[in-house]
Amino acid sequence: PELEINLNERKYIESELLNMIADESSEIWMQPILRLSDSSVFAFEVLSRWFHPSLGEIAPVDFIQIAEEIKLISAFDRSVIKRSCAQLTELRKLHSDLKLCINVSANTLMDSSFATFIGEQIQLHSIPNGALMLEITETVLASDEAALINSITAIREWGVRFLIDDFGTGYSSLSRLNAMPLDYLKIDGSFLIALDENQDTICKTIIQMAHSLDMLVIAEGVETATQMQRLAELNCDFVQGYFLAKPMNLQQFTHYLQKI
Ligand code: C2E
Ligand code: CA
Ligand code: CA
């Protein structure tokens, strides 16, 4: 009976997820990414939120996983991209050089019509060169190398930049990383904890490696002043985390931009 309840609940979540994607009822939340040199706002990362009327808030890691399993992730990611690009145009009226980072899953990126879709969005919303960045994780690097490079190269021709997310938490192949046309690298927050204990070897190594591969570095999950200070000493380029600002809804983020 317990299994049956779980199965029914899962079926219910799947059908609700289907509806959520169809009527685009997830919320686009935003977390600022600041330049470490002068604390100015560089970009924001889009973090999706799903508030279900009876199930409550469902964490993105959970619903993204289900969307992957039922092959709806590409539809979801595209809907997030569409809505965020429309939003960017409005937000750039408040902060002219603002850039936008969006998470995309490997399946979304490897879809053969994705580059065309991105081109349409760039044109439709007149997104300037370099203002849209796509965040991919190391799992993407497991895809067929030639196909992956083709896909990234075609999308970069639209002025889109690529960012490797959660760097160091998966199974990165450094030779693969070197072969990929990537622009930014995000250090996972789990590596920043050592900075509070005065151990900077890992962060220092990652930052130096990224810089020598011509990538700029974003440290995410920054939670303490000590981490900020150490990251500045290590020449990290950008910071993101609760210490600076938590993810916000559109109204809160608009207010945040108006205040700075
Ligand atoms: P991520 O891309 O690694 O995003 C960073 C996560 O860390 C976010 O969790 C964010 O809210 C959280 N975070 C930010 N600052 C701090 C901090 O200082 N300390 C700590 N402990 N956490 C911090 P969130 O919003 O729950 O998202 C989880 C994951 O879900 C994301 O991880 C991303 O992989 C995925 N995700 C979220 N929205 C989307 C989306 O629209 N599309 C896709 N494909 N994936 C998404
Ligand atoms: Ca991310
Ligand atoms: Ca991350």
PDB file of C-alpha atoms and ligand atoms in Angstrom:
ATOM      1  CA  PRO A   1       0.000   0.000   0.000  1.00  0.00           C
ATOM      2  CA  GLU A   2       2.848   2.384   0.807  1.00  0.00           C
ATOM      3  CA  LEU A   3       4.409   1.855  -2.606  1.00  0.00           C
ATOM      4  CA  GLU A   4       1.067   2.533  -4.195  1.00  0.00           C
ATOM      5  CA  ILE A   5       0.700   5.821  -2.309  1.00  0.00           C
ATOM      6  CA  ASN A   6       4.204   6.877  -3.416  1.00  0.00           C
ATOM      7  CA  LEU A   7       3.441   5.913  -6.979  1.00  0.00           C
ATOM      8  CA  ASN A   8       0.177   7.852  -6.957  1.00  0.00           C
ATOM      9  CA  GLU A   9       1.886  10.901  -5.462  1.00  0.00           C
ATOM     10  CA  ARG A  10       4.615  10.733  -8.095  1.00  0.00           C
ATOM     11  CA  LYS A  11       1.994  10.449 -10.871  1.00  0.00           C
ATOM     12  CA  TYR A  12       0.203  13.462  -9.402  1.00  0.00           C
ATOM     13  CA  ILE A  13       3.428  15.516  -9.287  1.00  0.00           C
ATOM     14  CA  GLU A  14       4.215  14.550 -12.875  1.00  0.00           C
ATOM     15  CA  SER A  15       0.823  15.678 -14.123  1.00  0.00           C
ATOM     16  CA  GLU A  16       1.055  18.909 -12.134  1.00  0.00           C
ATOM     17  CA  LEU A  17       4.538  19.510 -13.532  1.00  0.00           C
ATOM     18  CA  LEU A  18       3.140  19.047 -17.009  1.00  0.00           C
ATOM     19  CA  ASN A  19       0.518  21.715 -16.292  1.00  0.00           C
ATOM     20  CA  MET A  20       3.065  24.028 -14.695  1.00  0.00           C
ATOM     21  CA  ILE A  21       5.262  23.882 -17.794  1.00  0.00           C
ATOM     22  CA  ALA A  22       2.307  24.257 -20.174  1.00  0.00           C
ATOM     23  CA  ASP A  23       0.952  27.367 -18.450  1.00  0.00           C
ATOM     24  CA  GLU A  24       4.383  28.720 -17.497  1.00  0.00           C
ATOM     25  CA  SER A  25       3.376  29.123 -13.861  1.00  0.00           C
ATOM     26  CA  SER A  26       6.846  28.692 -12.369  1.00  0.00           C
ATOM     27  CA  GLU A  27       8.395  31.907 -11.054  1.00  0.00           C
ATOM     28  CA  ILE A  28      11.628  33.433 -12.259  1.00  0.00           C
ATOM     29  CA  TRP A  29      13.732  34.384  -9.220  1.00  0.00           C
ATOM     30  CA  MET A  30      16.973  36.285  -9.527  1.00  0.00           C
ATOM     31  CA  GLN A  31      20.228  36.385  -7.613  1.00  0.00           C
ATOM     32  CA  PRO A  32      22.771  39.143  -8.325  1.00  0.00           C
ATOM     33  CA  ILE A  33      26.364  38.440  -9.329  1.00  0.00           C
ATOM     34  CA  LEU A  34      28.724  41.269  -8.350  1.00  0.00           C
ATOM     35  CA  ARG A  35      32.129  42.367  -9.601  1.00  0.00           C
ATOM     36  CA  LEU A  36      34.587  41.736  -6.809  1.00  0.00           C
ATOM     37  CA  SER A  37      36.680  44.810  -7.685  1.00  0.00           C
ATOM     38  CA  ASP A  38      34.004  47.440  -6.943  1.00  0.00           C
ATOM     39  CA  SER A  39      30.887  45.492  -5.805  1.00  0.00           C
ATOM     40  CA  SER A  40      28.926  46.727  -8.828  1.00  0.00           C
ATOM     41  CA  VAL A  41      26.186  44.480 -10.234  1.00  0.00           C
ATOM     42  CA  PHE A  42      27.451  42.474 -13.191  1.00  0.00           C
ATOM     43  CA  ALA A  43      24.651  40.010 -13.851  1.00  0.00           C
ATOM     44  CA  PHE A  44      21.916  37.956 -12.267  1.00  0.00           C
ATOM     45  CA  GLU A  45      21.310  34.214 -12.260  1.00  0.00           C
ATOM     46  CA  VAL A  46      17.817  32.984 -12.944  1.00  0.00           C
ATOM     47  CA  LEU A  47      16.691  30.457 -10.320  1.00  0.00           C
ATOM     48  CA  SER A  48      13.289  28.905 -10.964  1.00  0.00           C
ATOM     49  CA  ARG A  49      10.715  28.557  -8.207  1.00  0.00           C
ATOM     50  CA  TRP A  50       7.588  26.385  -8.192  1.00  0.00           C
ATOM     51  CA  PHE A  51       4.958  27.215  -5.597  1.00  0.00           C
ATOM     52  CA  HIS A  52       2.238  24.588  -5.844  1.00  0.00           C
ATOM     53  CA  PRO A  53      -1.192  25.472  -4.369  1.00  0.00           C
ATOM     54  CA  SER A  54      -1.474  22.278  -2.280  1.00  0.00           C
ATOM     55  CA  LEU A  55       2.003  20.713  -2.314  1.00  0.00           C
ATOM     56  CA  GLY A  56       3.739  23.967  -1.321  1.00  0.00           C
ATOM     57  CA  GLU A  57       7.148  24.987  -2.629  1.00  0.00           C
ATOM     58  CA  ILE A  58       8.905  22.245  -4.568  1.00  0.00           C
ATOM     59  CA  ALA A  59      12.697  22.617  -4.725  1.00  0.00           C
ATOM     60  CA  PRO A  60      14.177  23.104  -8.198  1.00  0.00           C
ATOM     61  CA  VAL A  61      16.568  20.171  -7.793  1.00  0.00           C
ATOM     62  CA  ASP A  62      13.508  17.940  -7.286  1.00  0.00           C
ATOM     63  CA  PHE A  63      11.276  19.156 -10.094  1.00  0.00           C
ATOM     64  CA  ILE A  64      14.175  19.587 -12.543  1.00  0.00           C
ATOM     65  CA  GLN A  65      15.076  15.941 -11.918  1.00  0.00           C
ATOM     66  CA  ILE A  66      11.511  14.813 -12.646  1.00  0.00           C
ATOM     67  CA  ALA A  67      11.323  17.048 -15.722  1.00  0.00           C
ATOM     68  CA  GLU A  68      14.527  15.371 -16.971  1.00  0.00           C
ATOM     69  CA  GLU A  69      13.049  11.921 -16.370  1.00  0.00           C
ATOM     70  CA  ILE A  70       9.796  12.619 -18.190  1.00  0.00           C
ATOM     71  CA  LYS A  71      11.659  14.414 -21.021  1.00  0.00           C
ATOM     72  CA  LEU A  72      10.138  17.820 -20.378  1.00  0.00           C
ATOM     73  CA  ILE A  73      13.305  19.617 -19.341  1.00  0.00           C
ATOM     74  CA  SER A  74      13.926  21.126 -22.753  1.00  0.00           C
ATOM     75  CA  ALA A  75      10.405  22.624 -22.846  1.00  0.00           C
ATOM     76  CA  PHE A  76      10.874  23.959 -19.306  1.00  0.00           C
ATOM     77  CA  ASP A  77      14.320  25.467 -19.967  1.00  0.00           C
ATOM     78  CA  ARG A  78      13.068  27.147 -23.146  1.00  0.00           C
ATOM     79  CA  SER A  79      10.136  28.678 -21.320  1.00  0.00           C
ATOM     80  CA  VAL A  80      12.530  30.048 -18.651  1.00  0.00           C
ATOM     81  CA  ILE A  81      14.818  31.457 -21.362  1.00  0.00           C
ATOM     82  CA  LYS A  82      11.906  33.154 -23.180  1.00  0.00           C
ATOM     83  CA  ARG A  83      10.515  34.777 -20.063  1.00  0.00           C
ATOM     84  CA  SER A  84      13.934  35.821 -18.695  1.00  0.00           C
ATOM     85  CA  CYS A  85      15.049  37.394 -21.984  1.00  0.00           C
ATOM     86  CA  ALA A  86      11.835  39.455 -22.048  1.00  0.00           C
ATOM     87  CA  GLN A  87      12.571  40.484 -18.449  1.00  0.00           C
ATOM     88  CA  LEU A  88      16.169  41.461 -19.220  1.00  0.00           C
ATOM     89  CA  THR A  89      15.046  44.205 -21.615  1.00  0.00           C
ATOM     90  CA  GLU A  90      12.976  45.777 -18.818  1.00  0.00           C
ATOM     91  CA  LEU A  91      15.698  45.392 -16.191  1.00  0.00           C
ATOM     92  CA  ARG A  92      18.348  46.941 -18.434  1.00  0.00           C
ATOM     93  CA  LYS A  93      16.310  50.168 -18.269  1.00  0.00           C
ATOM     94  CA  LEU A  94      17.260  50.261 -14.579  1.00  0.00           C
ATOM     95  CA  HIS A  95      20.796  48.951 -14.983  1.00  0.00           C
ATOM     96  CA  SER A  96      22.087  49.423 -18.492  1.00  0.00           C
ATOM     97  CA  ASP A  97      24.834  46.834 -18.687  1.00  0.00           C
ATOM     98  CA  LEU A  98      23.049  44.053 -16.779  1.00  0.00           C
ATOM     99  CA  LYS A  99      23.686  40.492 -17.973  1.00  0.00           C
ATOM    100  CA  LEU A 100      21.641  37.348 -17.537  1.00  0.00           C
ATOM    101  CA  CYS A 101      22.748  33.807 -16.567  1.00  0.00           C
ATOM    102  CA  ILE A 102      20.399  30.898 -17.202  1.00  0.00           C
ATOM    103  CA  ASN A 103      20.882  27.247 -16.223  1.00  0.00           C
ATOM    104  CA  VAL A 104      20.392  24.794 -19.060  1.00  0.00           C
ATOM    105  CA  SER A 105      20.423  21.046 -18.822  1.00  0.00           C
ATOM    106  CA  ALA A 106      22.537  18.850 -21.107  1.00  0.00           C
ATOM    107  CA  ASN A 107      19.425  17.605 -22.917  1.00  0.00           C
ATOM    108  CA  THR A 108      18.290  21.149 -23.647  1.00  0.00           C
ATOM    109  CA  LEU A 109      21.697  22.115 -25.022  1.00  0.00           C
ATOM    110  CA  MET A 110      22.077  19.010 -27.181  1.00  0.00           C
ATOM    111  CA  ASP A 111      18.674  19.391 -28.849  1.00  0.00           C
ATOM    112  CA  SER A 112      19.371  20.025 -32.543  1.00  0.00           C
ATOM    113  CA  SER A 113      16.998  23.011 -32.800  1.00  0.00           C
ATOM    114  CA  PHE A 114      18.307  24.773 -29.676  1.00  0.00           C
ATOM    115  CA  ALA A 115      20.739  27.101 -31.490  1.00  0.00           C
ATOM    116  CA  THR A 116      17.915  28.277 -33.773  1.00  0.00           C
ATOM    117  CA  PHE A 117      15.672  28.856 -30.759  1.00  0.00           C
ATOM    118  CA  ILE A 118      18.385  30.950 -29.059  1.00  0.00           C
ATOM    119  CA  GLY A 119      18.918  32.989 -32.243  1.00  0.00           C
ATOM    120  CA  GLU A 120      15.185  33.772 -32.340  1.00  0.00           C
ATOM    121  CA  GLN A 121      15.169  34.951 -28.733  1.00  0.00           C
ATOM    122  CA  ILE A 122      18.288  37.093 -29.218  1.00  0.00           C
ATOM    123  CA  GLN A 123      16.681  38.812 -32.209  1.00  0.00           C
ATOM    124  CA  LEU A 124      13.203  39.087 -30.731  1.00  0.00           C
ATOM    125  CA  HIS A 125      14.444  40.793 -27.556  1.00  0.00           C
ATOM    126  CA  SER A 126      17.466  42.542 -29.118  1.00  0.00           C
ATOM    127  CA  ILE A 127      19.783  40.964 -26.548  1.00  0.00           C
ATOM    128  CA  PRO A 128      23.202  42.664 -26.838  1.00  0.00           C
ATOM    129  CA  ASN A 129      26.397  40.748 -27.455  1.00  0.00           C
ATOM    130  CA  GLY A 130      27.572  39.049 -24.259  1.00  0.00           C
ATOM    131  CA  ALA A 131      24.417  39.828 -22.251  1.00  0.00           C
ATOM    132  CA  LEU A 132      23.115  36.253 -22.242  1.00  0.00           C
ATOM    133  CA  MET A 133      25.155  33.567 -20.524  1.00  0.00           C
ATOM    134  CA  LEU A 134      24.186  29.923 -20.374  1.00  0.00           C
ATOM    135  CA  GLU A 135      25.267  27.865 -17.367  1.00  0.00           C
ATOM    136  CA  ILE A 136      26.102  24.250 -18.081  1.00  0.00           C
ATOM    137  CA  THR A 137      27.405  21.622 -15.676  1.00  0.00           C
ATOM    138  CA  GLU A 138      30.142  19.069 -15.987  1.00  0.00           C
ATOM    139  CA  THR A 139      27.608  16.371 -16.927  1.00  0.00           C
ATOM    140  CA  VAL A 140      27.367  18.145 -20.297  1.00  0.00           C
ATOM    141  CA  LEU A 141      31.038  17.401 -20.862  1.00  0.00           C
ATOM    142  CA  ALA A 142      30.137  13.709 -21.006  1.00  0.00           C
ATOM    143  CA  SER A 143      28.214  14.297 -24.263  1.00  0.00           C
ATOM    144  CA  ASP A 144      29.763  13.497 -27.612  1.00  0.00           C
ATOM    145  CA  GLU A 145      32.622  16.008 -27.901  1.00  0.00           C
ATOM    146  CA  ALA A 146      32.240  16.987 -31.561  1.00  0.00           C
ATOM    147  CA  ALA A 147      28.465  17.458 -31.221  1.00  0.00           C
ATOM    148  CA  LEU A 148      28.935  19.471 -28.028  1.00  0.00           C
ATOM    149  CA  ILE A 149      31.547  21.782 -29.536  1.00  0.00           C
ATOM    150  CA  ASN A 150      29.316  22.272 -32.604  1.00  0.00           C
ATOM    151  CA  SER A 151      26.349  23.169 -30.463  1.00  0.00           C
ATOM    152  CA  ILE A 152      28.270  25.590 -28.206  1.00  0.00           C
ATOM    153  CA  THR A 153      30.010  27.191 -31.186  1.00  0.00           C
ATOM    154  CA  ALA A 154      26.724  27.742 -33.073  1.00  0.00           C
ATOM    155  CA  ILE A 155      25.126  29.367 -30.012  1.00  0.00           C
ATOM    156  CA  ARG A 156      28.190  31.514 -29.260  1.00  0.00           C
ATOM    157  CA  GLU A 157      27.877  32.955 -32.760  1.00  0.00           C
ATOM    158  CA  TRP A 158      24.745  34.708 -31.472  1.00  0.00           C
ATOM    159  CA  GLY A 159      26.906  36.517 -28.900  1.00  0.00           C
ATOM    160  CA  VAL A 160      25.964  34.116 -26.107  1.00  0.00           C
ATOM    161  CA  ARG A 161      28.620  33.281 -23.487  1.00  0.00           C
ATOM    162  CA  PHE A 162      29.066  29.918 -21.781  1.00  0.00           C
ATOM    163  CA  LEU A 163      29.743  29.235 -18.161  1.00  0.00           C
ATOM    164  CA  ILE A 164      30.739  25.981 -16.509  1.00  0.00           C
ATOM    165  CA  ASP A 165      28.735  25.631 -13.271  1.00  0.00           C
ATOM    166  CA  ASP A 166      29.489  23.613 -10.098  1.00  0.00           C
ATOM    167  CA  PHE A 167      33.062  23.277 -11.246  1.00  0.00           C
ATOM    168  CA  GLY A 168      34.983  20.558  -9.407  1.00  0.00           C
ATOM    169  CA  THR A 169      31.984  18.689  -8.013  1.00  0.00           C
ATOM    170  CA  GLY A 170      31.563  16.253 -10.915  1.00  0.00           C
ATOM    171  CA  TYR A 171      33.950  14.277 -13.026  1.00  0.00           C
ATOM    172  CA  SER A 172      35.667  16.995 -15.006  1.00  0.00           C
ATOM    173  CA  SER A 173      38.118  15.970 -17.571  1.00  0.00           C
ATOM    174  CA  LEU A 174      40.641  18.779 -17.760  1.00  0.00           C
ATOM    175  CA  SER A 175      41.498  17.993 -21.375  1.00  0.00           C
ATOM    176  CA  ARG A 176      37.797  18.255 -22.212  1.00  0.00           C
ATOM    177  CA  LEU A 177      37.535  21.535 -20.394  1.00  0.00           C
ATOM    178  CA  ASN A 178      40.459  22.859 -22.374  1.00  0.00           C
ATOM    179  CA  ALA A 179      38.823  21.863 -25.689  1.00  0.00           C
ATOM    180  CA  MET A 180      35.526  23.613 -24.901  1.00  0.00           C
ATOM    181  CA  PRO A 181      34.872  27.217 -25.942  1.00  0.00           C
ATOM    182  CA  LEU A 182      33.859  28.390 -22.452  1.00  0.00           C
ATOM    183  CA  ASP A 183      33.966  31.963 -21.140  1.00  0.00           C
ATOM    184  CA  TYR A 184      33.328  31.734 -17.388  1.00  0.00           C
ATOM    185  CA  LEU A 185      33.871  29.192 -14.634  1.00  0.00           C
ATOM    186  CA  LYS A 186      31.817  29.029 -11.431  1.00  0.00           C
ATOM    187  CA  ILE A 187      33.544  27.694  -8.328  1.00  0.00           C
ATOM    188  CA  ASP A 188      31.119  25.722  -6.210  1.00  0.00           C
ATOM    189  CA  GLY A 189      30.358  27.084  -2.743  1.00  0.00           C
ATOM    190  CA  SER A 190      31.617  23.877  -1.110  1.00  0.00           C
ATOM    191  CA  PHE A 191      35.185  24.936  -1.975  1.00  0.00           C
ATOM    192  CA  LEU A 192      34.829  28.294  -0.245  1.00  0.00           C
ATOM    193  CA  ILE A 193      34.402  26.831   3.239  1.00  0.00           C
ATOM    194  CA  ALA A 194      38.151  26.089   3.408  1.00  0.00           C
ATOM    195  CA  LEU A 195      38.842  29.818   2.932  1.00  0.00           C
ATOM    196  CA  ASP A 196      37.379  30.474   6.390  1.00  0.00           C
ATOM    197  CA  GLU A 197      40.027  28.134   7.804  1.00  0.00           C
ATOM    198  CA  ASN A 198      42.796  29.870   5.900  1.00  0.00           C
ATOM    199  CA  GLN A 199      43.194  27.008   3.435  1.00  0.00           C
ATOM    200  CA  ASP A 200      43.166  28.485  -0.022  1.00  0.00           C
ATOM    201  CA  THR A 201      44.985  25.870  -2.135  1.00  0.00           C
ATOM    202  CA  ILE A 202      41.948  24.554  -4.030  1.00  0.00           C
ATOM    203  CA  CYS A 203      40.403  27.953  -4.757  1.00  0.00           C
ATOM    204  CA  LYS A 204      43.742  29.436  -5.740  1.00  0.00           C
ATOM    205  CA  THR A 205      44.444  26.535  -8.109  1.00  0.00           C
ATOM    206  CA  ILE A 206      41.008  26.672  -9.747  1.00  0.00           C
ATOM    207  CA  ILE A 207      41.202  30.473 -10.233  1.00  0.00           C
ATOM    208  CA  GLN A 208      44.712  30.313 -11.701  1.00  0.00           C
ATOM    209  CA  MET A 209      43.759  27.456 -14.003  1.00  0.00           C
ATOM    210  CA  ALA A 210      40.630  29.258 -15.238  1.00  0.00           C
ATOM    211  CA  HIS A 211      42.555  32.461 -15.868  1.00  0.00           C
ATOM    212  CA  SER A 212      45.246  30.636 -17.797  1.00  0.00           C
ATOM    213  CA  LEU A 213      42.476  29.071 -19.930  1.00  0.00           C
ATOM    214  CA  ASP A 214      41.156  32.633 -20.552  1.00  0.00           C
ATOM    215  CA  MET A 215      38.058  32.167 -18.430  1.00  0.00           C
ATOM    216  CA  LEU A 216      36.710  34.611 -15.866  1.00  0.00           C
ATOM    217  CA  VAL A 217      35.795  33.218 -12.446  1.00  0.00           C
ATOM    218  CA  ILE A 218      32.589  33.544 -10.428  1.00  0.00           C
ATOM    219  CA  ALA A 219      32.623  32.262  -6.841  1.00  0.00           C
ATOM    220  CA  GLU A 220      29.144  31.160  -5.775  1.00  0.00           C
ATOM    221  CA  GLY A 221      27.724  30.419  -2.348  1.00  0.00           C
ATOM    222  CA  VAL A 222      29.764  33.219  -0.755  1.00  0.00           C
ATOM    223  CA  GLU A 223      28.568  33.396   2.853  1.00  0.00           C
ATOM    224  CA  THR A 224      31.254  35.195   4.882  1.00  0.00           C
ATOM    225  CA  ALA A 225      33.370  38.373   4.857  1.00  0.00           C
ATOM    226  CA  THR A 226      36.493  36.209   5.199  1.00  0.00           C
ATOM    227  CA  GLN A 227      35.616  34.381   1.980  1.00  0.00           C
ATOM    228  CA  MET A 228      35.152  37.738   0.209  1.00  0.00           C
ATOM    229  CA  GLN A 229      38.517  38.966   1.384  1.00  0.00           C
ATOM    230  CA  ARG A 230      40.371  35.794   0.434  1.00  0.00           C
ATOM    231  CA  LEU A 231      38.674  35.674  -2.991  1.00  0.00           C
ATOM    232  CA  ALA A 232      39.791  39.252  -3.656  1.00  0.00           C
ATOM    233  CA  GLU A 233      43.369  38.343  -2.727  1.00  0.00           C
ATOM    234  CA  LEU A 234      43.162  35.372  -5.107  1.00  0.00           C
ATOM    235  CA  ASN A 235      42.020  37.654  -7.991  1.00  0.00           C
ATOM    236  CA  CYS A 236      38.584  36.081  -8.339  1.00  0.00           C
ATOM    237  CA  ASP A 237      36.489  38.185 -10.743  1.00  0.00           C
ATOM    238  CA  PHE A 238      32.866  37.895  -9.542  1.00  0.00           C
ATOM    239  CA  VAL A 239      30.945  36.844  -6.423  1.00  0.00           C
ATOM    240  CA  GLN A 240      27.452  35.516  -5.730  1.00  0.00           C
ATOM    241  CA  GLY A 241      25.942  34.288  -2.484  1.00  0.00           C
ATOM    242  CA  TYR A 242      23.821  34.924   0.600  1.00  0.00           C
ATOM    243  CA  PHE A 243      26.514  37.247   2.007  1.00  0.00           C
ATOM    244  CA  LEU A 244      25.738  39.650  -0.858  1.00  0.00           C
ATOM    245  CA  ALA A 245      22.093  38.916  -1.691  1.00  0.00           C
ATOM    246  CA  LYS A 246      19.680  35.996  -1.655  1.00  0.00           C
ATOM    247  CA  PRO A 247      17.601  35.014  -4.703  1.00  0.00           C
ATOM    248  CA  MET A 248      14.678  37.467  -5.094  1.00  0.00           C
ATOM    249  CA  ASN A 249      11.438  37.645  -7.018  1.00  0.00           C
ATOM    250  CA  LEU A 250      11.021  40.244  -9.772  1.00  0.00           C
ATOM    251  CA  GLN A 251       9.546  42.899  -7.492  1.00  0.00           C
ATOM    252  CA  GLN A 252      12.313  42.510  -4.901  1.00  0.00           C
ATOM    253  CA  PHE A 253      15.038  42.449  -7.559  1.00  0.00           C
ATOM    254  CA  THR A 254      13.631  45.591  -9.237  1.00  0.00           C
ATOM    255  CA  HIS A 255      13.689  47.313  -5.856  1.00  0.00           C
ATOM    256  CA  TYR A 256      17.266  46.077  -5.283  1.00  0.00           C
ATOM    257  CA  LEU A 257      18.404  47.576  -8.611  1.00  0.00           C
ATOM    258  CA  GLN A 258      16.641  50.870  -7.890  1.00  0.00           C
ATOM    259  CA  LYS A 259      18.400  51.204  -4.534  1.00  0.00           C
ATOM    260  CA  ILE A 260      21.976  50.682  -5.737  1.00  0.00           C
TER     261      ILE A 260
HETATM  262  P1  C2E B   1      22.845  26.039  -9.100  1.00  0.00           P
HETATM  263  O1  C2E B   1      22.774  26.465 -10.519  1.00  0.00           O
HETATM  264  O2  C2E B   1      24.166  25.549  -8.608  1.00  0.00           O
HETATM  265  O3  C2E B   1      22.325  27.284  -8.251  1.00  0.00           O
HETATM  266  C1  C2E B   1      22.875  27.686  -7.009  1.00  0.00           C
HETATM  267  C2  C2E B   1      22.016  27.258  -5.850  1.00  0.00           C
HETATM  268  O4  C2E B   1      22.617  27.735  -4.633  1.00  0.00           O
HETATM  269  C3  C2E B   1      20.617  27.847  -5.868  1.00  0.00           C
HETATM  270  O5  C2E B   1      19.746  26.880  -5.298  1.00  0.00           O
HETATM  271  C4  C2E B   1      20.754  29.074  -4.957  1.00  0.00           C
HETATM  272  O6  C2E B   1      19.532  29.492  -4.395  1.00  0.00           O
HETATM  273  C5  C2E B   1      21.701  28.553  -3.908  1.00  0.00           C
HETATM  274  N1  C2E B   1      22.504  29.601  -3.273  1.00  0.00           N
HETATM  275  C6  C2E B   1      22.774  30.849  -3.693  1.00  0.00           C
HETATM  276  N2  C2E B   1      23.587  31.495  -2.813  1.00  0.00           N
HETATM  277  C7  C2E B   1      23.858  30.620  -1.816  1.00  0.00           C
HETATM  278  C8  C2E B   1      24.630  30.694  -0.600  1.00  0.00           C
HETATM  279  O7  C2E B   1      25.279  31.689  -0.283  1.00  0.00           O
HETATM  280  N3  C2E B   1      24.660  29.573   0.181  1.00  0.00           N
HETATM  281  C9  C2E B   1      23.980  28.432  -0.164  1.00  0.00           C
HETATM  282  N4  C2E B   1      24.053  27.401   0.660  1.00  0.00           N
HETATM  283  N5  C2E B   1      23.238  28.332  -1.291  1.00  0.00           N
HETATM  284  C10 C2E B   1      23.177  29.416  -2.112  1.00  0.00           C
HETATM  285  P2  C2E B   1      18.305  26.611  -5.906  1.00  0.00           P
HETATM  286  O8  C2E B   1      17.667  27.901  -6.289  1.00  0.00           O
HETATM  287  O9  C2E B   1      17.591  25.716  -4.951  1.00  0.00           O
HETATM  288  O10 C2E B   1      18.601  25.810  -7.244  1.00  0.00           O
HETATM  289  C11 C2E B   1      19.139  24.518  -7.210  1.00  0.00           C
HETATM  290  C12 C2E B   1      19.562  24.031  -8.568  1.00  0.00           C
HETATM  291  O11 C2E B   1      18.435  23.849  -9.435  1.00  0.00           O
HETATM  292  C13 C2E B   1      20.457  25.029  -9.304  1.00  0.00           C
HETATM  293  O12 C2E B   1      21.768  24.889  -8.810  1.00  0.00           O
HETATM  294  C14 C2E B   1      20.275  24.593 -10.750  1.00  0.00           C
HETATM  295  O13 C2E B   1      21.126  23.500 -11.038  1.00  0.00           O
HETATM  296  C15 C2E B   1      18.849  24.096 -10.758  1.00  0.00           C
HETATM  297  N6  C2E B   1      17.965  25.108 -11.374  1.00  0.00           N
HETATM  298  C16 C2E B   1      17.322  26.179 -10.797  1.00  0.00           C
HETATM  299  N7  C2E B   1      16.562  26.845 -11.704  1.00  0.00           N
HETATM  300  C17 C2E B   1      16.726  26.184 -12.903  1.00  0.00           C
HETATM  301  C18 C2E B   1      16.195  26.377 -14.239  1.00  0.00           C
HETATM  302  O14 C2E B   1      15.421  27.312 -14.541  1.00  0.00           O
HETATM  303  N8  C2E B   1      16.595  25.464 -15.197  1.00  0.00           N
HETATM  304  C19 C2E B   1      17.461  24.429 -14.906  1.00  0.00           C
HETATM  305  N9  C2E B   1      17.799  23.573 -15.888  1.00  0.00           N
HETATM  306  N10 C2E B   1      17.990  24.235 -13.671  1.00  0.00           N
HETATM  307  C20 C2E B   1      17.616  25.096 -12.687  1.00  0.00           C
HETATM  308 CA    CA B   2      23.826  27.728 -11.828  1.00  0.00          CA
HETATM  309 CA    CA B   3      26.219  26.010  -9.065  1.00  0.00          CA
END
